[in-house]
Coordinates of N, CA, C and O in Angstrom, one line a residue:
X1 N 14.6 82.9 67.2 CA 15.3 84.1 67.2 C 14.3 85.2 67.5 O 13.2 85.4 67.1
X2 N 15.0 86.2 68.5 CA 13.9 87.5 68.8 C 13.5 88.4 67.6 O 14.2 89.0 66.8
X3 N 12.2 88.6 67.6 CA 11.4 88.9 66.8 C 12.1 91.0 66.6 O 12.0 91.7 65.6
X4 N 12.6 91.4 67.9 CA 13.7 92.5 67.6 C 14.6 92.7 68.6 O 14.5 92.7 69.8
X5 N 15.7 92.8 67.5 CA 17.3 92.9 68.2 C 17.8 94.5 67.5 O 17.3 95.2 66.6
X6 N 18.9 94.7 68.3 CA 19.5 96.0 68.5 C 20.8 95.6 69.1 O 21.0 94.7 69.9
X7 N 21.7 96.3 68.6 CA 23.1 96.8 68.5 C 23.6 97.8 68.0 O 23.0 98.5 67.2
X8 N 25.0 98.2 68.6 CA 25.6 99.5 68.7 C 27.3 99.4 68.5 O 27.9 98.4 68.8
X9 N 27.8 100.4 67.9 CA 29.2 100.1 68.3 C 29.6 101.5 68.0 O 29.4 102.0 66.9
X10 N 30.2 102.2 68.9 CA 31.0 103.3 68.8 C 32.4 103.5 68.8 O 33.0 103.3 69.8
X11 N 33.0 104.0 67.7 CA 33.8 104.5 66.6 C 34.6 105.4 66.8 O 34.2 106.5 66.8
X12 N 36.4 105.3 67.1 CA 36.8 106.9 66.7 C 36.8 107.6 64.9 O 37.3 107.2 63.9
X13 N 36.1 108.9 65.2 CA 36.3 109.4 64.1 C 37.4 109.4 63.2 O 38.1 110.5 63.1
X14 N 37.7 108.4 62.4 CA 39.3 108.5 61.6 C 38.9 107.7 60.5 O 37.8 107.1 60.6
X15 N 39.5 107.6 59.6 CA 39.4 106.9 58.2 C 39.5 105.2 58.6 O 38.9 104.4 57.9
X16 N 40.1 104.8 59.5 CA 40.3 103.6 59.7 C 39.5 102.6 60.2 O 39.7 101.4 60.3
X17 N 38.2 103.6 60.7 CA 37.1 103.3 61.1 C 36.3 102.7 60.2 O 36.1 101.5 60.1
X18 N 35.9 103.7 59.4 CA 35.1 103.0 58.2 C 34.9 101.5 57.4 O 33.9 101.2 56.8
X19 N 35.8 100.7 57.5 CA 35.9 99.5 57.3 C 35.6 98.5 58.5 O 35.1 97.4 58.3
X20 N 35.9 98.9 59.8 CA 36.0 98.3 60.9 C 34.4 98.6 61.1 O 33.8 97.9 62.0
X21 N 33.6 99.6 60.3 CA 32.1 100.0 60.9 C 31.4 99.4 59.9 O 30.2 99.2 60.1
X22 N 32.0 98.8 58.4 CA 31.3 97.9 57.6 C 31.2 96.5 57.8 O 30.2 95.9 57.5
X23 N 32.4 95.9 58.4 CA 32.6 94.7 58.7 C 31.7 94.6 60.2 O 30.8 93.8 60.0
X24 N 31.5 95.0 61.2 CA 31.0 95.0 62.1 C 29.1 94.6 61.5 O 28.5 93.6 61.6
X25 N 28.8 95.8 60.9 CA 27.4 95.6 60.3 C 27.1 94.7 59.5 O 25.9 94.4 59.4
X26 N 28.1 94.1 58.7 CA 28.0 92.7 57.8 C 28.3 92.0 58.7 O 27.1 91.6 59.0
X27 N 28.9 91.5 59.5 CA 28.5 90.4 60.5 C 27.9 90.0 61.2 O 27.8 88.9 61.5
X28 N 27.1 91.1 61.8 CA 26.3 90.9 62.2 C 24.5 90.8 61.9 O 23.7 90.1 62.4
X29 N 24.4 91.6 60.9 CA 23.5 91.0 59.9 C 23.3 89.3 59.5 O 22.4 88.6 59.8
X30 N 24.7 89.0 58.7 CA 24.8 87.8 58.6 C 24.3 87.0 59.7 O 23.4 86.2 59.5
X31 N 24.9 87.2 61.0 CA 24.3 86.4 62.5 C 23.1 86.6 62.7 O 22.6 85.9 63.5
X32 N 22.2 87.7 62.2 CA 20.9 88.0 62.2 C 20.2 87.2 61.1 O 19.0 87.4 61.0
X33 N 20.7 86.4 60.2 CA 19.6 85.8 59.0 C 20.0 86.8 57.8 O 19.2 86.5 56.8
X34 N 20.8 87.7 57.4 CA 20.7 88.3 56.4 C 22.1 87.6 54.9 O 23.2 88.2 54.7
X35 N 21.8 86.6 54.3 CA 22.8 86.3 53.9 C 24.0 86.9 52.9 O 23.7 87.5 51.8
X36 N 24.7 86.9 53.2 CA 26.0 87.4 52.6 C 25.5 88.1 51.2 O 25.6 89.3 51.0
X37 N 25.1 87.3 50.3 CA 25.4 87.5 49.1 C 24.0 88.2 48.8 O 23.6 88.6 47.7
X38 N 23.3 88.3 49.8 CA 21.7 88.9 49.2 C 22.2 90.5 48.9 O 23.1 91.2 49.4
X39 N 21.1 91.0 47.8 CA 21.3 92.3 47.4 C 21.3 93.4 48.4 O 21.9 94.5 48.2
X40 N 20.5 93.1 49.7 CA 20.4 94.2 50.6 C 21.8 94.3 51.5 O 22.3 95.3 52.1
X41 N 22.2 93.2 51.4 CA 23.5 93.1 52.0 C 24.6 94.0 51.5 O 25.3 94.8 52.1
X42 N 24.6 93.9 50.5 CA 25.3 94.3 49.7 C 25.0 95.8 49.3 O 25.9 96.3 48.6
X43 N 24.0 96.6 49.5 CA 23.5 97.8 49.7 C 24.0 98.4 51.0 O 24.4 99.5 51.1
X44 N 23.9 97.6 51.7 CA 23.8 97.5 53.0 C 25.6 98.1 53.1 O 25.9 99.3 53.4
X45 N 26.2 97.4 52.8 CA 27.3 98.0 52.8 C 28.2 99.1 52.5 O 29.1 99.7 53.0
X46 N 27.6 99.1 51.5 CA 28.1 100.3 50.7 C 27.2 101.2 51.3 O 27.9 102.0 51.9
X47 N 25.9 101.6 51.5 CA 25.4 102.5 52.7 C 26.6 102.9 54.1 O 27.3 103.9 54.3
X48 N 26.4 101.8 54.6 CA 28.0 102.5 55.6 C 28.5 102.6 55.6 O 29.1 103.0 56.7
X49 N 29.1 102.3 54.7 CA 30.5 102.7 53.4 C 30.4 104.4 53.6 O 31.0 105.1 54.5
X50 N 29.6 104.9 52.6 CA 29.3 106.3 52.7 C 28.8 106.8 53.9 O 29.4 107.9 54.0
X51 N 28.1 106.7 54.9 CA 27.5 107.0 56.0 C 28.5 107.3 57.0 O 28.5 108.3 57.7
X52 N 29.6 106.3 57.0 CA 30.6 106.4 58.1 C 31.3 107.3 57.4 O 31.4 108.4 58.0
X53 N 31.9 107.1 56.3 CA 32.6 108.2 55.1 C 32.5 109.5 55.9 O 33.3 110.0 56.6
X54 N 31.1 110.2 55.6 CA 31.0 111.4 55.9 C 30.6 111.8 57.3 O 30.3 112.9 57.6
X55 N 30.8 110.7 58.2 CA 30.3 111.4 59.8 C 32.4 111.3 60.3 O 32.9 111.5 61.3
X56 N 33.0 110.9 59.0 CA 34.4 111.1 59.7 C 35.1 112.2 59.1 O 36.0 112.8 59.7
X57 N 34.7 112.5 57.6 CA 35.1 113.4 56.8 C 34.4 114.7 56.9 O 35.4 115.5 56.9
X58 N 33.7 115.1 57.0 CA 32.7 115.9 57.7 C 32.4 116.7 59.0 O 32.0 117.9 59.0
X59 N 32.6 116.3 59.7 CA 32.3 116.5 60.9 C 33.6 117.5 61.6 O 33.6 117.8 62.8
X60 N 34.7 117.8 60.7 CA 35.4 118.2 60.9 C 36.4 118.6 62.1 O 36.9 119.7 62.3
X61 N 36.6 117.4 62.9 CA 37.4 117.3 63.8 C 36.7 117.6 65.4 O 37.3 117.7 66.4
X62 N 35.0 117.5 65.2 CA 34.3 118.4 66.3 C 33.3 116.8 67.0 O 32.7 116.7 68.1
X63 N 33.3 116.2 66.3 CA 32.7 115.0 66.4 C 34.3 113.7 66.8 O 34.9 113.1 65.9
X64 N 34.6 113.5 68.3 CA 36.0 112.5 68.1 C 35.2 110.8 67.6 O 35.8 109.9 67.1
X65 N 34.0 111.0 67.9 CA 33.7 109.3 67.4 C 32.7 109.4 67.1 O 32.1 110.4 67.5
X66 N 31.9 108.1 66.2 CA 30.7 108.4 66.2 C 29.8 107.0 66.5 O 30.5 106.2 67.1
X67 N 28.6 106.6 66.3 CA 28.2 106.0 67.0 C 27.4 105.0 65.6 O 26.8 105.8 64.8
X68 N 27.3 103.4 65.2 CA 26.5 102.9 64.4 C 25.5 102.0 65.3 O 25.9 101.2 66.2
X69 N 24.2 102.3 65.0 CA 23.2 101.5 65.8 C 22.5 101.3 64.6 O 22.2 102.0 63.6
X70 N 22.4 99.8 65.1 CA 21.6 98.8 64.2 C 20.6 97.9 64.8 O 20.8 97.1 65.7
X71 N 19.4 98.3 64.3 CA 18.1 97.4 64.6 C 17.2 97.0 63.9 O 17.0 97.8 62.9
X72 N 16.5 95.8 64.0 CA 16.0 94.8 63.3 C 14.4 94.3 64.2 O 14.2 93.6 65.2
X73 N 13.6 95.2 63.1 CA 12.4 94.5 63.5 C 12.0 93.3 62.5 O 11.7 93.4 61.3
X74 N 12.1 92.2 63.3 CA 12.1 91.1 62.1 C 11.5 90.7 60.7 O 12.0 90.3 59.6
X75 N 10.2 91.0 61.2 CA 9.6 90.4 59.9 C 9.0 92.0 59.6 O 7.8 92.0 59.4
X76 N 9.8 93.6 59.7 CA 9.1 94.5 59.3 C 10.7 95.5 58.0 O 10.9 95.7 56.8
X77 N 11.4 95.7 59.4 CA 12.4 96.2 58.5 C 13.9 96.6 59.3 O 14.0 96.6 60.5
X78 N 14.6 97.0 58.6 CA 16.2 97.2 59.2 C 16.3 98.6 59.4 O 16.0 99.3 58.4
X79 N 16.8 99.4 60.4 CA 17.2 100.8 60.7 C 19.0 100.9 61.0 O 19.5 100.1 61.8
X80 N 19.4 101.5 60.5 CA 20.7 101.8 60.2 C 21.2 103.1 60.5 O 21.1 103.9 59.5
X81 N 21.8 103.7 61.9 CA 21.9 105.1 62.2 C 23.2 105.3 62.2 O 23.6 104.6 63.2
X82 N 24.2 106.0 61.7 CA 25.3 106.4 62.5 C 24.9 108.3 63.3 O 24.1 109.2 63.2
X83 N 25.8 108.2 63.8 CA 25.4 109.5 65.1 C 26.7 110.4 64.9 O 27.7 109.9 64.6
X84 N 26.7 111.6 65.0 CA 27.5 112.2 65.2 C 27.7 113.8 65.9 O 26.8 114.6 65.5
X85 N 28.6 114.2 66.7 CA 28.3 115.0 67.3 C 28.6 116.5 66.9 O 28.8 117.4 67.6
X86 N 28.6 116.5 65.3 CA 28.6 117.8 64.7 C 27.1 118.1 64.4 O 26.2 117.3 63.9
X87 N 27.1 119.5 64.8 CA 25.8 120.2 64.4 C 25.1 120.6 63.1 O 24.0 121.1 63.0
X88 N 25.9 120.3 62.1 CA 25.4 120.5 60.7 C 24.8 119.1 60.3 O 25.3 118.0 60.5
X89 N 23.9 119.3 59.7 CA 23.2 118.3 58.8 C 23.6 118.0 57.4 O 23.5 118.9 56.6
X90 N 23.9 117.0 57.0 CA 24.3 116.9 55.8 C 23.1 117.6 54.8 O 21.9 117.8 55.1
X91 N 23.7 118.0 53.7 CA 23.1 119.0 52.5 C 23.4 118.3 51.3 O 24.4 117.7 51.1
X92 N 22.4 118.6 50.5 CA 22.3 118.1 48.9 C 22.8 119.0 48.1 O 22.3 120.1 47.9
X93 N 24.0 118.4 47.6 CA 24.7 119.5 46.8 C 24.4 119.0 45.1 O 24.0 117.9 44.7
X94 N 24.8 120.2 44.3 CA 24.0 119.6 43.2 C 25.4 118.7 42.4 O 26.6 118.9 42.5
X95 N 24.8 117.9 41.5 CA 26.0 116.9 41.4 C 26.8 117.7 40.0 O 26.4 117.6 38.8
X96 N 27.6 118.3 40.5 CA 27.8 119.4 39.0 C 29.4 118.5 38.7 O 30.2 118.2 39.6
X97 N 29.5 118.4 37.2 CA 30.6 117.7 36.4 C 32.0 117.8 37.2 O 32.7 116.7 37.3
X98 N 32.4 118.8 37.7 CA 33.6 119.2 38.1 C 33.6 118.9 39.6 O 34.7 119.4 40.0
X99 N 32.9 118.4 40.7 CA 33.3 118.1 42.5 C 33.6 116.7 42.2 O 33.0 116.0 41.4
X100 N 34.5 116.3 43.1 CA 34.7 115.4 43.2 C 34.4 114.4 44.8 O 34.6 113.3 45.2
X101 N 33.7 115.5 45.1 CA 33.0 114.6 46.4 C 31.8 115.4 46.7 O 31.6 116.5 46.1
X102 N 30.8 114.9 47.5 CA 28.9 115.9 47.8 C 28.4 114.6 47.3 O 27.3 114.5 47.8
X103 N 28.5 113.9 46.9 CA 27.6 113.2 45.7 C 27.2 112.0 47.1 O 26.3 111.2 46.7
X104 N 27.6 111.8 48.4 CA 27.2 110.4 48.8 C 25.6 110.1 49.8 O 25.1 109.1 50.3
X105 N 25.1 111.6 49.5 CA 23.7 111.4 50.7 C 22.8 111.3 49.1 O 21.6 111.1 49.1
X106 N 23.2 111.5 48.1 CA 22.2 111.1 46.4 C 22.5 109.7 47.0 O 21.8 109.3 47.9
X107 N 23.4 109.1 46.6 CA 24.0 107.9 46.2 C 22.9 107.2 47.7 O 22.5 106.0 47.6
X108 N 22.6 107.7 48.8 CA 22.6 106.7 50.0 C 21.0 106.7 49.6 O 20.5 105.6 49.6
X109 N 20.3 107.7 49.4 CA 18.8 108.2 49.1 C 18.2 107.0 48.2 O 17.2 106.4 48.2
X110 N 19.6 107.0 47.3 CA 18.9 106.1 46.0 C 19.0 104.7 46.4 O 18.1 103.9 46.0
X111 N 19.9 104.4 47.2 CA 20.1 103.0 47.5 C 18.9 102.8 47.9 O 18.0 102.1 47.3
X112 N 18.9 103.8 49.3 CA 17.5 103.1 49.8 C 16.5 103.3 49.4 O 15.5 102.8 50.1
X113 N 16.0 103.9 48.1 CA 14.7 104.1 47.5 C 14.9 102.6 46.4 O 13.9 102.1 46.0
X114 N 15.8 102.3 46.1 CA 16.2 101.3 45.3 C 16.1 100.0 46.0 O 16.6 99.1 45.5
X115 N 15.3 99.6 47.4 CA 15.9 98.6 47.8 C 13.6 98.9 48.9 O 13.0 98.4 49.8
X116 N 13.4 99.9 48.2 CA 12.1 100.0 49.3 C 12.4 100.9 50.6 O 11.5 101.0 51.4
X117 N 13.5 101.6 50.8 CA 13.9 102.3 52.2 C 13.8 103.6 51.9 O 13.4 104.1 50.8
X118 N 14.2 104.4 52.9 CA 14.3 105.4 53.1 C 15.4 106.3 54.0 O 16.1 105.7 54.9
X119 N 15.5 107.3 53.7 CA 16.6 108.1 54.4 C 15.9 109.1 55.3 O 14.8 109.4 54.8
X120 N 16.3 109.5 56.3 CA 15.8 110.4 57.6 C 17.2 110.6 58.5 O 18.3 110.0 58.5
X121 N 16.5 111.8 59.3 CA 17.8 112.4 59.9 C 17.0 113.0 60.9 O 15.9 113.4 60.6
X122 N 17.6 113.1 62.3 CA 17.2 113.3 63.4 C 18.5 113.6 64.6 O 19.6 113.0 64.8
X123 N 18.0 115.1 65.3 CA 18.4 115.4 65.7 C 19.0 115.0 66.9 O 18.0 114.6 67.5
X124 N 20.2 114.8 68.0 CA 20.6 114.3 69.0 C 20.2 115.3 70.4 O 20.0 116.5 70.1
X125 N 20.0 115.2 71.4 CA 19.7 115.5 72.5 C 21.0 116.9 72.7 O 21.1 118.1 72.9
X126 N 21.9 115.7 72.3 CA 23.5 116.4 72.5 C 23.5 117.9 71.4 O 23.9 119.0 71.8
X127 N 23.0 117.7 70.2 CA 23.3 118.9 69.5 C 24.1 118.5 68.0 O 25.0 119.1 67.4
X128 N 23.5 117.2 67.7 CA 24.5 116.0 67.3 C 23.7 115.5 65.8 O 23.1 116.5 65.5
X129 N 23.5 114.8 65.0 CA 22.7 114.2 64.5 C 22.8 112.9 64.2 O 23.9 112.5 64.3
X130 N 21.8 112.1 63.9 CA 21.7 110.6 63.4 C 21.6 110.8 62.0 O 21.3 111.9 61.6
X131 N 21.7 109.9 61.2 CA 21.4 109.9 59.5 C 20.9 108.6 59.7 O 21.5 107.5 60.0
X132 N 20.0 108.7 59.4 CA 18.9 106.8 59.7 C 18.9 106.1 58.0 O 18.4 106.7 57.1
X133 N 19.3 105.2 58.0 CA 18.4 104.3 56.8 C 17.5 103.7 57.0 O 17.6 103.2 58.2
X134 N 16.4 103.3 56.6 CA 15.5 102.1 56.8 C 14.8 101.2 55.7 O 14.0 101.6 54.8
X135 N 15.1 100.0 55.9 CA 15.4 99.5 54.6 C 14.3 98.2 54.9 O 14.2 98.0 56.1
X136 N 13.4 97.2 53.9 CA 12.6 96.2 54.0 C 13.8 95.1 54.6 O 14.8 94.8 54.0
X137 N 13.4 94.5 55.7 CA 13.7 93.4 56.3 C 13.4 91.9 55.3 O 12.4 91.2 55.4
X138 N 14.6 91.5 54.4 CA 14.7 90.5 53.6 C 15.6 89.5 53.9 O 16.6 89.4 53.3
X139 N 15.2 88.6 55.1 CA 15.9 87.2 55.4 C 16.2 85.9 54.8 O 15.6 85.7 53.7
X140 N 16.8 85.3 55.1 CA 16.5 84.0 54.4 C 15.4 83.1 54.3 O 15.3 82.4 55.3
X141 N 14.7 82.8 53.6 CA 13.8 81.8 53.2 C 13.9 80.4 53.4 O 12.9 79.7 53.1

């Protein structure tokens, strides 16, 4: 198996997406060596769970699709981008008793700090941004 692989799949912005952009990244993981039931997997999901969440919720009608790129340096680690072509950056809102949404770039931060990763955000050529995860590459043994 290549030591790094890369994939893509771009998305119309709509709620219906979000599931079609989880299942897409669990299978293919899986076909990469990452087994189903491992914990990062399962981070892993629920990361673009929220990630797609808010590049469709967000982006407020200015972004029509967005883009998930997935790459895998084998024996280093996993990067996880969705793209989108709204100009605002997601913001840390403070998690106060009474909102009932803001809370998902904590929730993604901790994942990946919970699992050895990290969160980063990087600007698009277009005027756009990426929200990267990068997470320790844990295969099967």
């Amino acid at each position: 198996m290549a030591d790094h692989q890369e994939a893509s799949v771009t998305l119309p912005s709509e709620p219906a997406s979000v599931p079609v952009a989880r299942r897409y990244v669990a299978e293919l993981l899986t076909e990469w060596g990452l087994p189903v039931e491992a914990e990062t997997a399962e981070t892993v999901r629920l990361v673009i769970s929220e990630l797609v969440t808010n590049a469709v919720l967000h982006t407020f009608g200015t972004s029509p699709t967005f883009t998930v790129d997935v790459a895998l340096d084998r024996h280093e680690r996993l990067r996880i981008g969705v793209t989108d072509s709204h100009p605002r950056w997601p913001r840390r809102l403070p998690a106060a008793v009474q909102q009932d949404n803001g809370r998902g770039m904590v929730i993604i931060r901790w994942l990946a700090a919970e699992c050895g990763g990290r969160l980063s955000v990087t600007p698009t050529p277009e005027g756009g941004k990426t929200v990267w995860i990068t997470l320790p590459w844990v295969a099967a043994a």
